[in-house]
XYZ file of C-alpha atoms in Angstrom:
371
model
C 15.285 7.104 23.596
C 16.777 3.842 24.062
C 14.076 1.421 26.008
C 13.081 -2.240 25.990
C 10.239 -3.758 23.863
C 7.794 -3.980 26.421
C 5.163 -6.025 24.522
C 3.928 -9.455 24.649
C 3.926 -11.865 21.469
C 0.602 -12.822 20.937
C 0.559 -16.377 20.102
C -1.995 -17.354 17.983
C -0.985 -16.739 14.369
C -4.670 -17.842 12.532
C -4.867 -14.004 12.119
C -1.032 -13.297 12.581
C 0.661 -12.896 15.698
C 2.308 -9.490 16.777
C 5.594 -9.221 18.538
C 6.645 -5.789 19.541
C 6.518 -3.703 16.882
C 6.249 -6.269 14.101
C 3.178 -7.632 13.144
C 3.311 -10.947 11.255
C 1.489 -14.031 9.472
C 4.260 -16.704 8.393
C 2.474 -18.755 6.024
C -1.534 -19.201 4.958
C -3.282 -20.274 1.814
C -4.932 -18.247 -1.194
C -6.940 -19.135 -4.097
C -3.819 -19.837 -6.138
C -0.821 -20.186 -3.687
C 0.423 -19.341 -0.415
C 0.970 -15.750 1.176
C 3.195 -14.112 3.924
C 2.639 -10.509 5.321
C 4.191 -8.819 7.856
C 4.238 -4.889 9.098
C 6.439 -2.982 11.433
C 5.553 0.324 13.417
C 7.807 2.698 13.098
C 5.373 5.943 14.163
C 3.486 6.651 17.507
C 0.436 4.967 15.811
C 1.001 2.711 12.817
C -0.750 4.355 10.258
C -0.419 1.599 7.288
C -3.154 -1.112 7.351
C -3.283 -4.172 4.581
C -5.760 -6.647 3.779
C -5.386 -9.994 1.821
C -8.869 -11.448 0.149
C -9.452 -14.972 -1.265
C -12.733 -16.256 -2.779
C -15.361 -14.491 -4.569
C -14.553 -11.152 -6.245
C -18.421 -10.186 -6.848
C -20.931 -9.181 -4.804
C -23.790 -10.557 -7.581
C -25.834 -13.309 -6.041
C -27.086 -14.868 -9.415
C -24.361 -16.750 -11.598
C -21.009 -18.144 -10.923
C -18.684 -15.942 -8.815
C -16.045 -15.104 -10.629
C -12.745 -16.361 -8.156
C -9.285 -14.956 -7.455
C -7.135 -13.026 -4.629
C -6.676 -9.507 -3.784
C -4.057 -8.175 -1.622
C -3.906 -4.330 -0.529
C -1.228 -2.095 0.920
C -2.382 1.302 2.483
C -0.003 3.182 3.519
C -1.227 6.337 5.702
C -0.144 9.628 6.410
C -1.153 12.558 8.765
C -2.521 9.694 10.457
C -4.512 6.121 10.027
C -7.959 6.871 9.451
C -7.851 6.666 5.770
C -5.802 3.837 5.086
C -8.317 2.079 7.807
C -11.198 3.392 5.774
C -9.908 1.821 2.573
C -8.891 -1.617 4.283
C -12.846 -1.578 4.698
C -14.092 -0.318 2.128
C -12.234 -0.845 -1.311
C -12.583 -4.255 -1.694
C -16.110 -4.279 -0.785
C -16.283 -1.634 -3.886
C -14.872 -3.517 -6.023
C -17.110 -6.612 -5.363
C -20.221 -4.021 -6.257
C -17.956 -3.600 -9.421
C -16.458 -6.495 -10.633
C -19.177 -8.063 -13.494
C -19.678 -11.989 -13.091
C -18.653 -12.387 -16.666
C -15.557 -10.741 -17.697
C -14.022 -13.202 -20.450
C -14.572 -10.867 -23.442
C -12.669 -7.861 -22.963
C -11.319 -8.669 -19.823
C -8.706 -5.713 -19.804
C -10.740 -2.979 -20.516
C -13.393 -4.053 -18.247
C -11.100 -4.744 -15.183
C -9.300 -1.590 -15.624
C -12.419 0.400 -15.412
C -13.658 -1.974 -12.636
C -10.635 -0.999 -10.389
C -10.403 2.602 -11.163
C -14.419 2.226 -10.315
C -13.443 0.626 -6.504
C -10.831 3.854 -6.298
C -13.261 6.869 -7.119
C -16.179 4.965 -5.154
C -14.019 4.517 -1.910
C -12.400 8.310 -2.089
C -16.027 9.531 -2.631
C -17.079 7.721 0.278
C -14.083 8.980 1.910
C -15.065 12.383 1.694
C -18.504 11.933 2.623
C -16.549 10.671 6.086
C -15.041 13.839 6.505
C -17.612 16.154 5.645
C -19.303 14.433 8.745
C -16.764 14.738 10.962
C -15.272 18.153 9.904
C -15.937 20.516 12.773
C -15.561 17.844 15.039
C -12.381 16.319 13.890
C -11.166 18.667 11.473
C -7.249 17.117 10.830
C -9.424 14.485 9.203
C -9.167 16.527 6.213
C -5.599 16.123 6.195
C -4.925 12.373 6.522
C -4.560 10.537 3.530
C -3.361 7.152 2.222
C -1.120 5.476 -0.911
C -3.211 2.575 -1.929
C -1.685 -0.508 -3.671
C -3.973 -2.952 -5.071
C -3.407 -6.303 -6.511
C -6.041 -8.599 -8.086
C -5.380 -12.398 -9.396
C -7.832 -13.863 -11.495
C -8.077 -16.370 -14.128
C -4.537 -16.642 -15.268
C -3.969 -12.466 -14.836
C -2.647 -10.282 -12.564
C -4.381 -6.575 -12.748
C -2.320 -4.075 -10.496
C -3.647 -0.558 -9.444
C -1.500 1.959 -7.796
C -1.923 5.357 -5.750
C 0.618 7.003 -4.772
C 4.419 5.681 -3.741
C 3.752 2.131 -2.901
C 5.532 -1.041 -4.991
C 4.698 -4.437 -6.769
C 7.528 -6.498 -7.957
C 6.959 -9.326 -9.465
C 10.158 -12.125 -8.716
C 10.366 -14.353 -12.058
C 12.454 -17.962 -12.436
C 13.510 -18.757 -16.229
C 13.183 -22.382 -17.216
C 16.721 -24.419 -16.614
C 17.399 -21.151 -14.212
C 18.366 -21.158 -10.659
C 17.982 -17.325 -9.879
C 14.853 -14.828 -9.561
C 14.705 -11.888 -11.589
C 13.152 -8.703 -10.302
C 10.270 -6.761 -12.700
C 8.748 -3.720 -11.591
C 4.701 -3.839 -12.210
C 4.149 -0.097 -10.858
C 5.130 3.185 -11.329
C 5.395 5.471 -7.989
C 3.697 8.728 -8.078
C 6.256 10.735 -6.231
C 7.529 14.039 -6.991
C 10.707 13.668 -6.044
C 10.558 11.657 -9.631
C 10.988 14.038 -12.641
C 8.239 12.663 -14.898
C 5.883 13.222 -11.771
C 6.905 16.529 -11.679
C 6.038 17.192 -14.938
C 3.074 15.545 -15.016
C 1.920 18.053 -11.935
C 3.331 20.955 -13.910
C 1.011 19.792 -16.823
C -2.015 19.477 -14.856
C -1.750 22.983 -13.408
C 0.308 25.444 -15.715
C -1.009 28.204 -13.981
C 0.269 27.615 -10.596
C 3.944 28.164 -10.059
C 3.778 27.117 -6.571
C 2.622 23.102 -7.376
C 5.827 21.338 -6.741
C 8.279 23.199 -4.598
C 11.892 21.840 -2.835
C 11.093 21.631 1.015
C 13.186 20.240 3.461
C 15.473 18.712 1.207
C 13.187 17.192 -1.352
C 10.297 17.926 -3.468
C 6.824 18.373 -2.164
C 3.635 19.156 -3.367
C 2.600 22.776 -2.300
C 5.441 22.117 0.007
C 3.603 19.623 1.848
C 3.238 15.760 0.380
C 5.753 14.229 -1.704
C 3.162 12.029 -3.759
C 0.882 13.269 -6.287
C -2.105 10.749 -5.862
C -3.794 9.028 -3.113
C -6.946 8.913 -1.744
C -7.895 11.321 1.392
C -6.060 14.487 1.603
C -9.016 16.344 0.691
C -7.532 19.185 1.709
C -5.443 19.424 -1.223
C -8.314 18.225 -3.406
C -11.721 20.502 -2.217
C -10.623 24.525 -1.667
C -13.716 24.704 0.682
C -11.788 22.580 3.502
C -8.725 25.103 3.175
C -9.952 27.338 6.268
C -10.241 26.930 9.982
C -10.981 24.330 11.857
C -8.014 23.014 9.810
C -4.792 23.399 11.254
C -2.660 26.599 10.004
C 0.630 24.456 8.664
C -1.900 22.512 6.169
C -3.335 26.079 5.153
C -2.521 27.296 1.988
C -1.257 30.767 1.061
C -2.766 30.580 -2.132
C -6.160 28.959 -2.683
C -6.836 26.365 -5.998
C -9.657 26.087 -8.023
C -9.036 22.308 -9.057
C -7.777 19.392 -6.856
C -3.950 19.509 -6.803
C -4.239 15.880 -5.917
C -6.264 13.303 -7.573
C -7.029 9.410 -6.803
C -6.975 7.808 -9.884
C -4.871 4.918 -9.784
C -2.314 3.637 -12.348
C -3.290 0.279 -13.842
C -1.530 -2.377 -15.409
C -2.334 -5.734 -16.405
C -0.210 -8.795 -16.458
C -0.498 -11.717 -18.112
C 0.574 -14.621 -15.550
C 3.219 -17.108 -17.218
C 4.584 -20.109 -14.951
C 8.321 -18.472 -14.772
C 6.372 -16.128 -12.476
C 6.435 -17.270 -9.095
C 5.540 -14.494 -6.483
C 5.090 -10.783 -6.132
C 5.902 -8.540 -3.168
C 3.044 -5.651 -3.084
C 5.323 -3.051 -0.489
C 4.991 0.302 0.909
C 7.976 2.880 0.282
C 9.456 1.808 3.348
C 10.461 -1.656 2.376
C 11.984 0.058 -0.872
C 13.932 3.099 0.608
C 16.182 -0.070 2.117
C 16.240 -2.889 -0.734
C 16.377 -2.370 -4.219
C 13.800 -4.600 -6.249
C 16.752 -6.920 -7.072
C 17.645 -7.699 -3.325
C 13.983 -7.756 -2.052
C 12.933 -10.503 -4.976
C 16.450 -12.929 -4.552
C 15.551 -12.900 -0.613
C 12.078 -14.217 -1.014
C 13.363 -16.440 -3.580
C 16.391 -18.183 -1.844
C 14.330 -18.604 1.558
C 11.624 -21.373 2.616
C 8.076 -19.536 2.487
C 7.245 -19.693 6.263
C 7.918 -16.831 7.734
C 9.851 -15.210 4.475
C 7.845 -11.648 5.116
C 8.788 -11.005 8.302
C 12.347 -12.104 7.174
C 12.271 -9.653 4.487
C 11.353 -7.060 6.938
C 13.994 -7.507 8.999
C 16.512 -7.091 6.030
C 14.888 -3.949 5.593
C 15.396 -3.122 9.078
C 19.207 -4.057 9.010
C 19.645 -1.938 5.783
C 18.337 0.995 8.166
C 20.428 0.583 10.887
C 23.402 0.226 8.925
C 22.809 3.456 7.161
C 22.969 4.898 10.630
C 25.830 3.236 11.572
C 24.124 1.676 14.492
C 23.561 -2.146 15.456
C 20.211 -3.963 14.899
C 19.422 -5.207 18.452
C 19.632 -1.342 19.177
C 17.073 -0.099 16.570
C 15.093 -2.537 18.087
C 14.800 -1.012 21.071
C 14.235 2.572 19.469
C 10.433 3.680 21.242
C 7.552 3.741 17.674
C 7.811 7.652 17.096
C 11.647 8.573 17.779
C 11.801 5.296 15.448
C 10.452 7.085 12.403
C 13.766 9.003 12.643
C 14.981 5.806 11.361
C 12.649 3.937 9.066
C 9.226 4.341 7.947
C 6.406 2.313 8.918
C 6.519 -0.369 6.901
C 3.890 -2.988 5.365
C 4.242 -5.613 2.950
C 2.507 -9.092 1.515
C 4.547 -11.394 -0.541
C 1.759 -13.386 -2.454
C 3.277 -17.024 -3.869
C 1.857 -18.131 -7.455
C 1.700 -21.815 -8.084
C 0.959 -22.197 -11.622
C -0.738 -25.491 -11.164
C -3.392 -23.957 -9.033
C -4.314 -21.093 -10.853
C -6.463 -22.934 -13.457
C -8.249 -25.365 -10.750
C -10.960 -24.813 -8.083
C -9.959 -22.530 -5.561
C -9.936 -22.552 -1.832
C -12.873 -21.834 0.094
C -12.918 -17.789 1.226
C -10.485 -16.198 3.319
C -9.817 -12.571 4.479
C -7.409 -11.446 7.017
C -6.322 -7.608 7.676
C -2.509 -6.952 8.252
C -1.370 -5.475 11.614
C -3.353 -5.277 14.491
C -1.489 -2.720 16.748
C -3.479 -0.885 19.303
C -4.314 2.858 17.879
């Protein structure tokens, strides 16, 4: 159970630089700030994947692009093909989306322009597996939380799917410490207003949310309530073979049980605001929001992801009463017994930038374990 960390660091760190199980980029530039990112592997296959953007946010040729960052977290389940499809596609969506002249109204119109990239890329999605159904049928099973974060002119728009976190770590003037504010709500039904949202949504079924292995699960299956995949819990016509028995329902549905709409909320930047942390569950089932937000803020920037991780990773081993060096050497797979896979992208706001020319465009995808 116990073995070495057989892999090499890769060196170059232009697109991050993986060492073991951790994937990491220290330090690079967006349009309004500096980022870090960092992922570690906890399954057999990492199945999170996460993307930063910087540069144009439409697609439109004519007229002046309107500029700003986006940062995604996906984290997977039942494997990594959707979170993978999503690190591909929604962004591209929301380029196709996003209108070159947003001043009037700009909340409404971004709102619908990210719930637009959401239903476009699930769509899509299931397109995929419709393809590849008799030929890979656990396809219809895997699914992904998606996280999405989008700076522009002055405002921060965050969309959430699923159990996935943005905090937001705010100085007060004449104030040496960070304070912690939530931006997103988890859709988890191990939450009571989730719960109840689920029993709203389907009155008739008495079966919707039911305690499983110690917590609450949907169907006795998933413990979140959106995402976007999982089309077997969303289109009856996948609930039959090829599909594995254990994701086969006793009782069919005649509406999705899931959905992917995503929870958005907009954010007026202010210059007390100095960086957010967009995090799978993972990061937060070891650090509260307080203690993830007071060690980005009392750390230099280089390298302050990867440093967060590994607070994460200490929280985990002490909860197991083990020592860090030997979670470390924990094989990905028996790991999960331990932690989760887990992603995460702190993203740095300089108020002086955000009203000046950006840099030119960047992209770069988070983790790059071989799958």
């Amino acid at each position: 159970m116990v073995k070495p960390c057989w892999r090499p660091c890769i060196e170059d760190d232009t697109m991050g630089r993986l060492d073991g199980l951790v994937w990491h980029k220290d330090l690079g530039s967006h349009a309004y700030g500096e980022f870090s990112m960092a992922v570690i592997q906890a399954n057999r296959m990492c199945e999170d994947y996460s993307q930063l953007e910087s540069g144009p946010l439409s697609s439109f040729i004519s007229g002046d692009h309107p500029q700003g960052t986006f940062a995604g977290v996906y984290d997977g389940h039942a494997g990594s093909e959707a979170s993978k499809f999503v690190s591909h596609n929604l962004f591209f969506n929301l380029k196709i989306f996003w209108p070159v002249d947003i001043v009037s109204e700009r909340r409404e119109v971004s709102e619908s322009v990210l719930k637009k990239a959401f239903s476009t890329t699930e769509e899509d999605f299931l397109s995929l597996v419709k393809k590849q159904w008799m030929n890979n049928p656990q396809i219809a099973s895997v699914g992904t939380c998606c996280l999405a974060g989008v700076l522009h002119d002055g405002v921060l728009f965050v969309a959430n799917a699923g159990d996935s976190r943005a905090v937001l770590g705010r100085v007060e003037r004449g104030s040496k410490r960070a304070s912690a504010v939530q931006l997103s709500n988890e859709h988890n039904v191990n939450i009571a207003s989730v719960r109840e949202e689920l029993y709203a949504l389907h009155p008739d079924d008495s079966q919707v949310v039911i305690m499983k292995h110690k917590c609450w699960r949907v169907r006795g299956l998933i413990q979140v309530s959106r995402s976007i995949g999982d089309v077997y819990l969303k289109r009856a016509e996948f609930q039959r073979e090829p599909l594995l028995p254990k994701f086969r329902l006793a009782e069919t549905f005649e509406k999705p049980i899931l959905n992917s709409e995503p929870e958005v909320t907009v954010h007026k930047l202010q210059p007390e605001d100095h960086f957010v942390i967009f995090a799978s569950d993972g990061l937060w089932e070891q650090l509260s929001n307080q203690e993830a937000v007071d060690i980005v803020h009392n750390f230099p920037r280089n390298g302050i992801a990867k440093r967060l991780l590994k607070a994460a990773l200490h929280e985990a081993a002490k909860k197991r009463e083990m020592r860090y060096a030997d979670l470390k050497k924990i094989d990905p797979g028996v790991r999960r017994h331990f932690h989760d896979d887990i992603t995460l992208i702190i993203v740095f706001i300089d108020s002086h930038l955000v009203s000046k020319s950006p840099l030119p465009p960047y992209s770069i995808k988070g983790g790059v374990f071989p799958r």
